[in-house]
XYZ file of C-alpha atoms in Angstrom:
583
model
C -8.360 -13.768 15.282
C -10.084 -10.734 14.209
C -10.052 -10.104 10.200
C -8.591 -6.445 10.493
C -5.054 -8.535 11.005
C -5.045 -9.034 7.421
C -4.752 -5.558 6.160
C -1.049 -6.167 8.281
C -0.887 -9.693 5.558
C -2.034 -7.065 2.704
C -0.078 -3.899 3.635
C 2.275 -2.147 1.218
C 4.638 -3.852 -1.166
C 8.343 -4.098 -0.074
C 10.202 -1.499 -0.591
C 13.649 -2.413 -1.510
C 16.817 -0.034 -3.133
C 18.469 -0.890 -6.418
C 21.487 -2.091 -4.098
C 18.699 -4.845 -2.204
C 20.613 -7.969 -0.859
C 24.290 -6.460 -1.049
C 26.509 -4.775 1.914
C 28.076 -2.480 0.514
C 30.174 1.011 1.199
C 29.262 3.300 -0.944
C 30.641 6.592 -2.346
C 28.714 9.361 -3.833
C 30.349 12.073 -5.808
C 33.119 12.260 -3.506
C 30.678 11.676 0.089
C 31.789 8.380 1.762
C 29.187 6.531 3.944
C 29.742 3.633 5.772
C 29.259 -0.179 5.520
C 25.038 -1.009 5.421
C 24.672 3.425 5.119
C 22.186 3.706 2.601
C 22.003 7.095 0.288
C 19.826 8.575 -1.586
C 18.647 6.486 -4.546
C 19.368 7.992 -7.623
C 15.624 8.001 -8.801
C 12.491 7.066 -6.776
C 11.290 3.425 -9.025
C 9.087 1.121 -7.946
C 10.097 -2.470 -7.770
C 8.252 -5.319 -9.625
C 5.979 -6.584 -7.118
C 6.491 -10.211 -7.490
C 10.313 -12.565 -8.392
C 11.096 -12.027 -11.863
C 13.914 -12.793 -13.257
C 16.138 -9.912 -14.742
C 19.703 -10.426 -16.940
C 20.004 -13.943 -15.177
C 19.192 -12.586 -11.926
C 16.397 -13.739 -9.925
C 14.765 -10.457 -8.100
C 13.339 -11.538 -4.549
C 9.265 -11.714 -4.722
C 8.171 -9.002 -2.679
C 6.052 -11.115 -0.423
C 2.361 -9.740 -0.107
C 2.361 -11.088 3.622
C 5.079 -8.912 4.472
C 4.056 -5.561 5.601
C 5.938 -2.342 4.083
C 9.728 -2.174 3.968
C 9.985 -4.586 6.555
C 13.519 -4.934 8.878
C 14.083 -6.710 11.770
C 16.483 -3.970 12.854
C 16.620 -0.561 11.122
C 18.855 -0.395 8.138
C 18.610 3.472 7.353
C 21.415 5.264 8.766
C 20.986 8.733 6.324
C 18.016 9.863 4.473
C 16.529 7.820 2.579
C 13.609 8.800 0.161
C 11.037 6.179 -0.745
C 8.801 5.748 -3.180
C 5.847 3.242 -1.411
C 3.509 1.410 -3.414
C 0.269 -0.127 -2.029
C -0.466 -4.057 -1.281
C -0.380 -6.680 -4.132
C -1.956 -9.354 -2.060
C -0.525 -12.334 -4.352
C 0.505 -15.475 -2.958
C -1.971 -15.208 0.156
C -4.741 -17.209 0.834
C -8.070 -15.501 1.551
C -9.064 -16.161 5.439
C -4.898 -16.505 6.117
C -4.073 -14.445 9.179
C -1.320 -14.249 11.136
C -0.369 -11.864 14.005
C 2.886 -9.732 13.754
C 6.301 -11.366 14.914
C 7.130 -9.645 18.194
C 10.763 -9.233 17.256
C 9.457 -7.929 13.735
C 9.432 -4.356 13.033
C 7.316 -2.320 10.223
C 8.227 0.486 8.773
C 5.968 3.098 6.482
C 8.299 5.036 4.366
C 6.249 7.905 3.417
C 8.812 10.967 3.378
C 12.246 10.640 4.163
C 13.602 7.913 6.609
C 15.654 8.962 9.089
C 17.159 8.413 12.639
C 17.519 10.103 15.541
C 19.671 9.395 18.602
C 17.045 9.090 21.211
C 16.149 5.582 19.525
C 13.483 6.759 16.821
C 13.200 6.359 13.253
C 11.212 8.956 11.723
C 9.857 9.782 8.519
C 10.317 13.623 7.177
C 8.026 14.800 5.725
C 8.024 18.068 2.982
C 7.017 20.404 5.636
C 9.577 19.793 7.998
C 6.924 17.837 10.616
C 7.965 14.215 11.045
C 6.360 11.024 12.595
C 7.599 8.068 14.333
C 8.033 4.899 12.415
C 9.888 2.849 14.791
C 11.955 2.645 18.165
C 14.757 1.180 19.459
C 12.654 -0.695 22.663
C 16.381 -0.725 24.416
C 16.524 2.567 24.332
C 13.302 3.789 25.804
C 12.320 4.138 29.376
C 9.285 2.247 31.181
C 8.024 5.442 31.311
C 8.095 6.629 28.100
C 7.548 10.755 27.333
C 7.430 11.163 23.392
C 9.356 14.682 22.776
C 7.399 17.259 21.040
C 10.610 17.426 18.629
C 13.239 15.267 16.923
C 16.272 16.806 15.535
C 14.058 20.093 15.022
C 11.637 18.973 13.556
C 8.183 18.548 15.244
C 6.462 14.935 15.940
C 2.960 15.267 14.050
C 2.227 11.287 13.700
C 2.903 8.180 15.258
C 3.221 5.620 12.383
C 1.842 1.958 11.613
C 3.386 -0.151 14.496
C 5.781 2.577 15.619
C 5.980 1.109 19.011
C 4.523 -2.292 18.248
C 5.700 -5.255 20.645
C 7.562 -2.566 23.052
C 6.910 -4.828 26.442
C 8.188 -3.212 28.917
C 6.782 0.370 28.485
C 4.355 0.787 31.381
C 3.077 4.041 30.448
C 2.720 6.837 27.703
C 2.314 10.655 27.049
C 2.266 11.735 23.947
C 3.199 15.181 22.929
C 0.257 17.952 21.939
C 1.879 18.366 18.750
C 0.842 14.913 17.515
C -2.109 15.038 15.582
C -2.579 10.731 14.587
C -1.933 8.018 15.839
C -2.121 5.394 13.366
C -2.368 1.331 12.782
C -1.077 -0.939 15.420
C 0.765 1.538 16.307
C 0.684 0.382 20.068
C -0.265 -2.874 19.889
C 0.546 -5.292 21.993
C 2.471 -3.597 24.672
C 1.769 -5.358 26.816
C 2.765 -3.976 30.364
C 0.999 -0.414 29.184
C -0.761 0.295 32.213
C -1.920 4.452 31.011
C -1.350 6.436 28.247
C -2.376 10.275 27.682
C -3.845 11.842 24.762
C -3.577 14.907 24.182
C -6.194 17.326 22.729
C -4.599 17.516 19.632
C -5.155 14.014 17.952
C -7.747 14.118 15.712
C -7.530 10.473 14.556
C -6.674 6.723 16.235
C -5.778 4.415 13.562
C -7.091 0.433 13.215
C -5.163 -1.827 15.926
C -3.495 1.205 17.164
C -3.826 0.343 21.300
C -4.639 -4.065 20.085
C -3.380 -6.275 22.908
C -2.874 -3.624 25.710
C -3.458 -6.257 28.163
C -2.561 -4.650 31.190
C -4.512 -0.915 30.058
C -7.500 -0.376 32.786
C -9.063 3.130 31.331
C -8.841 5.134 28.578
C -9.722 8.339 28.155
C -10.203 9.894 24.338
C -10.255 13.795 24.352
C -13.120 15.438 22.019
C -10.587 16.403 19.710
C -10.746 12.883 18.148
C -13.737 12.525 14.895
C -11.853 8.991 13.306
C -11.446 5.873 15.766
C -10.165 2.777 13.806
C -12.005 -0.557 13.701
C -10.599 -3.002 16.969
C -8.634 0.095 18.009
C -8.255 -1.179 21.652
C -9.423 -4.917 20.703
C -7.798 -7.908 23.287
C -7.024 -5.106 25.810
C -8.890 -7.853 28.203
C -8.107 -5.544 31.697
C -10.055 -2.381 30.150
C -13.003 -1.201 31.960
C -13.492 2.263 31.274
C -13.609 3.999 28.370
C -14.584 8.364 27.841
C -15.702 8.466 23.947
C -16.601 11.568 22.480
C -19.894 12.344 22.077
C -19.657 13.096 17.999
C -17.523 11.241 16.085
C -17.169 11.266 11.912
C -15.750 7.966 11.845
C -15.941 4.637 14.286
C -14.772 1.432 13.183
C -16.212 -1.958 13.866
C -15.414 -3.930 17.527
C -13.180 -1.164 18.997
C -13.698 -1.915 22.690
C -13.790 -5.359 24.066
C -17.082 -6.715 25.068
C -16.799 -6.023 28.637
C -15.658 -2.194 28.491
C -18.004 0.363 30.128
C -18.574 3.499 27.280
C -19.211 6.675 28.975
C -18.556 10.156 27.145
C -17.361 13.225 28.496
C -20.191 14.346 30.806
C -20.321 10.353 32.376
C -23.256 9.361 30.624
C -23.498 5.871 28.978
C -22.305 6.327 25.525
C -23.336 3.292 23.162
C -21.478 3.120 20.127
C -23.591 0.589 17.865
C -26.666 -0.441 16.926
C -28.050 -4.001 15.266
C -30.946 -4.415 13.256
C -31.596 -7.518 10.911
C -27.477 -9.043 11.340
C -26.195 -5.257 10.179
C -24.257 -3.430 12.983
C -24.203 0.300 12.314
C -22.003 2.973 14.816
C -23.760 5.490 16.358
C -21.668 8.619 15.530
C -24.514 11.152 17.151
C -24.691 12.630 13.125
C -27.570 12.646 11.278
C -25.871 9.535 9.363
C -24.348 6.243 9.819
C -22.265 3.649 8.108
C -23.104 0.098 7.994
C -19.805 -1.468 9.846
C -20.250 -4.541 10.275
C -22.493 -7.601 9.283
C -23.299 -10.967 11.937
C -25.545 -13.307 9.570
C -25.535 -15.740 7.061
C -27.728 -14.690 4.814
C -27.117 -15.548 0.581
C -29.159 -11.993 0.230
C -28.482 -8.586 1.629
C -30.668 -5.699 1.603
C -29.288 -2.484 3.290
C -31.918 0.135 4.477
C -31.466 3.857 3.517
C -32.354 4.776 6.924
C -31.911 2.931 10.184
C -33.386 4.673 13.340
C -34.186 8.084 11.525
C -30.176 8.371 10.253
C -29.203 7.331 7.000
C -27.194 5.389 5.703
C -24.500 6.885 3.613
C -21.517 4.551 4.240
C -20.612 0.672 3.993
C -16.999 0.501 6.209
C -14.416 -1.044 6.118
C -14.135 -5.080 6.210
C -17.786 -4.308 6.767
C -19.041 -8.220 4.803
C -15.137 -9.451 4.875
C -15.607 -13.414 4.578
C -19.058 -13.623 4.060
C -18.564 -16.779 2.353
C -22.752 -17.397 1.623
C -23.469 -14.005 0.629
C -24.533 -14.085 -3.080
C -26.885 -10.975 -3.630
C -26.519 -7.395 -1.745
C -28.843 -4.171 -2.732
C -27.321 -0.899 -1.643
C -29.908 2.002 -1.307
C -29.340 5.341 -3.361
C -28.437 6.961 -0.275
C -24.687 5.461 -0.212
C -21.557 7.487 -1.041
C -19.135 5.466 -0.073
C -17.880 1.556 0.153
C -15.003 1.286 2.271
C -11.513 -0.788 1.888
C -12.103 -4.233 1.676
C -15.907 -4.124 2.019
C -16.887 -7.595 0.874
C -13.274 -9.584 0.582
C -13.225 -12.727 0.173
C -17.289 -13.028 -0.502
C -16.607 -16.068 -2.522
C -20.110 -16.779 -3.452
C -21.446 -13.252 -4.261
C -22.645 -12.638 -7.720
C -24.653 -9.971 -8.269
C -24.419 -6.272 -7.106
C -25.757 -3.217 -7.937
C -23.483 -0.049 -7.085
C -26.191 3.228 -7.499
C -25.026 6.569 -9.020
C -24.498 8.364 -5.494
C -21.391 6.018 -4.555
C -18.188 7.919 -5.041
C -15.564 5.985 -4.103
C -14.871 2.288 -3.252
C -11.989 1.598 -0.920
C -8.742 -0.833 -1.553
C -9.637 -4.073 -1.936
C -13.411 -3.922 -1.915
C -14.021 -6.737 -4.121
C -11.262 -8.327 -3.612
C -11.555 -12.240 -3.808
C -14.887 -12.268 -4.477
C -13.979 -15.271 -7.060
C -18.111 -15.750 -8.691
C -18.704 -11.598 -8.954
C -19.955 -11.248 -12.716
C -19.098 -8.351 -14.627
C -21.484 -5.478 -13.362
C -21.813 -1.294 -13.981
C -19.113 0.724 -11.585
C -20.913 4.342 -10.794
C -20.087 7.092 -13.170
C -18.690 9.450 -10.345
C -15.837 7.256 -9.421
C -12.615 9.225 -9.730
C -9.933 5.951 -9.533
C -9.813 2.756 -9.008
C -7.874 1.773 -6.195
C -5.389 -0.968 -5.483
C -6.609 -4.151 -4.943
C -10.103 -3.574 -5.483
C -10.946 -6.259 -7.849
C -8.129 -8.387 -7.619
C -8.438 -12.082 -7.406
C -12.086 -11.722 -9.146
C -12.030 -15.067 -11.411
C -15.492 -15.101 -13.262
C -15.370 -11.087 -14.096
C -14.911 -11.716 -17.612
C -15.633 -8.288 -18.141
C -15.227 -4.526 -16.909
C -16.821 -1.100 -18.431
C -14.184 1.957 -16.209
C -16.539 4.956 -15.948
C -15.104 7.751 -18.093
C -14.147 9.788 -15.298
C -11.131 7.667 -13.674
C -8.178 8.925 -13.652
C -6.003 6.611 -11.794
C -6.115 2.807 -11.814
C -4.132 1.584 -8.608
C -1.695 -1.178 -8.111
C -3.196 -4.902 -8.606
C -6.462 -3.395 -9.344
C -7.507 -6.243 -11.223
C -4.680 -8.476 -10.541
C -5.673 -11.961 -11.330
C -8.900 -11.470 -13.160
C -8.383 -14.481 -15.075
C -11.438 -14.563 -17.005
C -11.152 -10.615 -17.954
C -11.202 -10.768 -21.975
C -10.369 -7.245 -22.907
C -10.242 -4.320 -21.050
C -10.514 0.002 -22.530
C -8.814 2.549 -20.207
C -10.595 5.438 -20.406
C -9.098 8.889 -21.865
C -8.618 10.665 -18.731
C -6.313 8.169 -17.159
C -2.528 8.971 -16.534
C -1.539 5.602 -14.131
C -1.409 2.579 -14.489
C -0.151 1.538 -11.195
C 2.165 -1.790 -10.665
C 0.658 -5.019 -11.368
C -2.548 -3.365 -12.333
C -3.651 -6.198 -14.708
C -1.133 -9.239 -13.788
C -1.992 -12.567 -14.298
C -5.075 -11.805 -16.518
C -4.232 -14.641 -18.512
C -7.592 -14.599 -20.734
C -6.508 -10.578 -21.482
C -6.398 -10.241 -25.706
C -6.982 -6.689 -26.082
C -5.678 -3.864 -24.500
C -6.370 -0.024 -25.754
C -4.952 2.852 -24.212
C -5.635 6.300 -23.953
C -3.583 9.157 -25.381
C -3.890 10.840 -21.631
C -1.690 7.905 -20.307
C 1.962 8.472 -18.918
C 3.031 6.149 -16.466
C 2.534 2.133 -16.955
C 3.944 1.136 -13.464
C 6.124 -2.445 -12.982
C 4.604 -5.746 -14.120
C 1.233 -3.733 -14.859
C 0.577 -6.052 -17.569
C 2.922 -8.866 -16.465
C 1.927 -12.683 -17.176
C -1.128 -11.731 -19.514
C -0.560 -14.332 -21.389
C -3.080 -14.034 -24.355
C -2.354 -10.511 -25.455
C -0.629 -10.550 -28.920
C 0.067 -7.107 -29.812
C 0.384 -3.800 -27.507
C 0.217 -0.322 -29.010
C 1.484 2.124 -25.920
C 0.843 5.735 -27.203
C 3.499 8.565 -27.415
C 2.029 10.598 -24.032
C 4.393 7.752 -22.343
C 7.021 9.127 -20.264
C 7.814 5.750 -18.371
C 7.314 2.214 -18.640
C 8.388 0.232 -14.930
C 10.398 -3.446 -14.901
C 8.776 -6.020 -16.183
C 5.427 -4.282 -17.398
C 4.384 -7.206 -19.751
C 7.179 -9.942 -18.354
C 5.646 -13.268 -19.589
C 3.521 -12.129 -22.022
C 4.415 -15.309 -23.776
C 2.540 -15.028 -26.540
C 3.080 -10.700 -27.165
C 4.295 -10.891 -30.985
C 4.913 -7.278 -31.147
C 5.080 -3.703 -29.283
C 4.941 -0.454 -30.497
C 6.656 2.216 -28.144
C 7.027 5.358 -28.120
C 10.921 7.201 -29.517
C 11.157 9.115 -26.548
C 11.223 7.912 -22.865
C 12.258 9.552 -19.653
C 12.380 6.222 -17.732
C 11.800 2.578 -19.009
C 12.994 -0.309 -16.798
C 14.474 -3.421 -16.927
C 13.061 -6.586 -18.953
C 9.868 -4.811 -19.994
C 8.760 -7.327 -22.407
C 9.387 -11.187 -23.233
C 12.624 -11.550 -25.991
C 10.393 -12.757 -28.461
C 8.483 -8.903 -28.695
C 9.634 -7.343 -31.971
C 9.719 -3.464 -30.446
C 8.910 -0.638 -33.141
C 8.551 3.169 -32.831
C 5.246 4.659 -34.295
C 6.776 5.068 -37.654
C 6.907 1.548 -37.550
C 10.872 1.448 -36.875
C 12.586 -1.414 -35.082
C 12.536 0.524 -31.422
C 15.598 -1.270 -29.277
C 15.337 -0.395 -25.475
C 18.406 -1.732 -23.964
C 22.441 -1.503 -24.827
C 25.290 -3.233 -22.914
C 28.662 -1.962 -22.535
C 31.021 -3.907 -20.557
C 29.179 -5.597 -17.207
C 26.651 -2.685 -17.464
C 23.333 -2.960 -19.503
C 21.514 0.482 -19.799
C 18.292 2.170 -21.566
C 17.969 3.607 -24.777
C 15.738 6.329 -24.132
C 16.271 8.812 -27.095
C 17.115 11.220 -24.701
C 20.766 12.819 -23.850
C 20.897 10.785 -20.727
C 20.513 6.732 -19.721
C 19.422 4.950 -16.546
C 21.634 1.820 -15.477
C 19.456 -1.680 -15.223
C 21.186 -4.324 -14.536
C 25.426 -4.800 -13.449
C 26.366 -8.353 -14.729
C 29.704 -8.480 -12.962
C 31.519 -10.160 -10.172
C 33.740 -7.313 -9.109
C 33.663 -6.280 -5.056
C 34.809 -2.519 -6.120
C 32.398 -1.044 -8.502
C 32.697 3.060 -10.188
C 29.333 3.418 -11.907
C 31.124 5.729 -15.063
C 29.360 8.581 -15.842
C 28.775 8.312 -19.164
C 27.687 5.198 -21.152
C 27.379 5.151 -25.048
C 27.749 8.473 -24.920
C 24.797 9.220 -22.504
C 24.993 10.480 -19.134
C 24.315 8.099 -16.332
C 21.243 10.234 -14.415
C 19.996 6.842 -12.557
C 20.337 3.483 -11.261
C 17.206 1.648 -12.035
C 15.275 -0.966 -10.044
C 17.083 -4.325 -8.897
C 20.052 -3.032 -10.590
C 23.123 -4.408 -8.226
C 20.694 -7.144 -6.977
C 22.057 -10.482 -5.526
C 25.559 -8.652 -5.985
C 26.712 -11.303 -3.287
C 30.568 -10.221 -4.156
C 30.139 -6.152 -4.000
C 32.011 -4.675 -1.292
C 31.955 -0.939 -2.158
C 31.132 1.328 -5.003
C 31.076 4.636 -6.402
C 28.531 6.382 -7.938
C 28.771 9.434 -9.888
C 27.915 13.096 -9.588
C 25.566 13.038 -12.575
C 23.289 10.694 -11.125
C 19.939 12.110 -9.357
């Protein structure tokens, strides 16, 4: 099974509303929807990425296996923002891969969900352009014709797995207005016998045409610069293939073995090269990136040049599973280290990153369980999610000065990590940044900080004492849950979001003027945050009631949001009301 099927295992967490697990009818300042309508969340939150438990409740784990906001038919009737938030690849086991269900449908929220009555589900995005997340495979014809608009609005994209498992479409066109076509988002459809692209696509996703079985030729206008890694992988009746002559960007194995390459003018067009076990695509540039690696070695040296073009790039799942690799050198010439570049590389140790790289994708060094502590370039802007998670034996990490962002799980699971400095620019700290860094005894953050994202520092279970400066406008659910041996907190007076069950009940909470600090207040079946402000959030319902009118004020505060999990595992809630004041 080829190892791009596990950024599907890896995708985005699961995207869930505070009303998750209930049917309910709900009213909104005086607009009625009907029963499993979803509305506009009061405030976009993200969820903690794993079960915790909240009031008595017991949230749902958001499965890392599970691909983004996952449905097996589509539950968004209205518009729906979404907040999404990036994989937290917990609970999986490095190597696992499964293929998608075929009755299973994805779906990307990255603007506003909609539907339309020709089938699709769309996202909306801020510019009025929308692209298709999903379809309703009853709905469409053999012969499918994508319209150029949906309710208005113009089809730019086709999403992740948009028309995934849709068996009995026999051919495609797809509109000139679309500009990308992304992950799986044809794969395995498997009577597609032609699809045409227009000139205007730009980029094919990863997976996107996977398990065409029944697709003879292909033709990819010149438009395209970006084709995905295994892009038309397992289409087993595809001869032909037209490439462009120049590409920026060619993934790993995108044409089965037996596929003829020719470009535009008919002449052979090869698209990779192998010297000494490395496989680098020829993208007719003056450079290349290193995309994939064949041997066994335990030590990697990768050239600066390979056939008079350099080598500027290491892509993506490029040393995935190279289970005896324990030393690579990477020339000065590099700029870039793609999304999980060396996963799973259990044995490696040693690595030296030069000066030139500049970024280094999701989950580079991700289970990579022996990697000792080494020096991250000083260029790097953030670190993104995933990237070290899973990375037992780094007991030790020096973030270059010039990060701003650390992404979700970044270092999830970095059990040996002792203590850990954010640097001053930072403002993020996304959702389970730092969880389960159970040797984690010192923490120091910067003054630049202002948003510690759910569970960020959940289940560190040696840190004492936290100090989280007054830039801090919001601190996410459970952001140091089952820091069992946390002693004391100091937070700052004013907050304009702080979720539920931030820290464990034994946490005595003080401002900076070393006043007790209490974060939460119950009134009735409603418990709700103190955040110094005029107005509260609502965290957590307690009651059994199937009619529920969220009041508009609560100690005095107005009610301006429903918070994450907050009507969770409401199994009795039948309808409910929620006020005008809420946004």
């Amino acid at each position: 099974m080829n190892k791009k099927l596990i950024s599907v295992m890896m995708a985005l967490l699961l995207v869930l509303t505070a009303l998750a697990g209930c049917s309910v009818r709900i009213e909104i300042a005086g607009k009625k929807t009907q029963p499993g309508e979803v509305s506009n969340p009061p405030d976009k939150v993200t969820e903690p990425a794993e079960s915790s438990t909240t009031s008595g409740k017991t949230t749902e784990p958001a499965a890392s296996s599970a691909p983004p906001v996952e449905t097996t038919e589509p539950a968004v009737s209205s518009a729906l923002p979404v907040e999404t938030t990036e994989p937290t690849p917990s609970g999986t086991t490095p190597g696992e891969i499964k293929e998608p269900a075929e009755k299973e449908r994805t779906i990307k929220a990255r603007g506003i969900l909609s539907t339309s009555p020709e089938g699709y589900m769309y996202n909306l995005f801020t510019d009025d352009t929308i692209e298709i997340s999903y379809c309703d495979e009853i709905k469409l014809s053999a012969k499918l014709i994508i319209p150029e608009k949906l309710d208005g609005k113009k089809v730019v994209g086709i999403g992740d797995l948009a028309f995934e498992h849709c068996k009995s479409l026999e051919s495609i066109e797809i509109p000139s207005s679309v500009t990308n076509i992304d992950e799986l988002a044809f794969s395995y459809c498997s009577s597609l016998k032609s699809i045409m692209i227009p000139s205007s696509v730009t980029e094919i996703g990863d997976m996107a045409f996977k398990g065409c079985g029944s697709l003879k030729s292909i033709e990819i206008p010149t438009s395209v610069v970006s084709i995905g890694g295994s892009a038309f992988e397992d289409c087993d009746s595809l001869s032909e293939a037209i490439v462009p002559y120049r590409l920026n960007h060619c993934g790993a194995a995108v044409f089965p073995e037996q596929t003829k390459i020719k470009d535009h003018n008919g002449k052979d067009r090869p698209l990779y090269k192998t010297s000494d076990d490395c496989v680098y695509v020829l993208l007719n540039q003056p450079y290349t990136v290193l995309v994939d690696y064949v041997g066994d070695s335990k030590k990697v040296s990768v050239p600066e040049q390979i056939d008079g073009m350099t080598v500027t790039g290491i892509g993506d799942w490029a040393f995935d599973r190279c289970s005896e690799l324990e030393s690579i050198e990477i020339p000065s010439s590099l700029t870039d280290i793609g999304d999980w570049a060396f996963c799973s590389c259990e044995s490696l140790q040693t690595i030296e990153i030069p000066s030139s790289v500049t970024s280094i994708g999701s989950g580079a060094f991700a289970y990579c369980t022996s990697l000792k502590p080494f020096k991250m370039p000083p260029s790097l802007t953030d670190i993104k999610n995933s990237t070290f998670s899973y990375c037992y034996a780094l007991s030790s990490v020096e973030i270059p000065s010039s990060v701003t962002d650390i992404g979700v799980s970044a270092f999830m699971s970095c059990a040996s990590l002792q203590s850990i400095e954010i640097p001053s620019l930072v403002t993020r700290i996304g959702g389970d940044a730092f969880c389960g860094c159970d040797s984690l005894q010192s923490v120091k953050l910067p003054s630049s900080l202002t948003d510690i994202e759910a569970g960020a520092f959940r289940e560190c279970g040696s840190l004492t004492s936290i100090e989280i400066p007054s830039s801090i406008t919001r601190i996410g659910a459970s952001a140091f849950a089952n820091c069992n041996s946390l002693s004391e907190a100091i937070v700052p007076y004013k907050l304009n979001y702080c979720g539920n069950d931030i820290f464990p009940k034994q946490t005595k909470i003080k401002d900076h003027n070393g006043k007790d600090r209490p974060l939460y207040k119950t009134s009735g079946d409603y418990k709700y945050a103190l955040l110094n402000q005029s107005y509260t959030v609502l965290l957590d319902y307690t009651g059994k009631s199937k009619s529920v009118s969220v009041p508009e004020q609560l100690g005095g505060l107005t009610v301006t949001g429903i918070g994450e999990w907050a009507f969770a595992d409401c199994a009795s809630l039948e309808s409910i009301k929620i006020p005008s004041s809420v946004t």
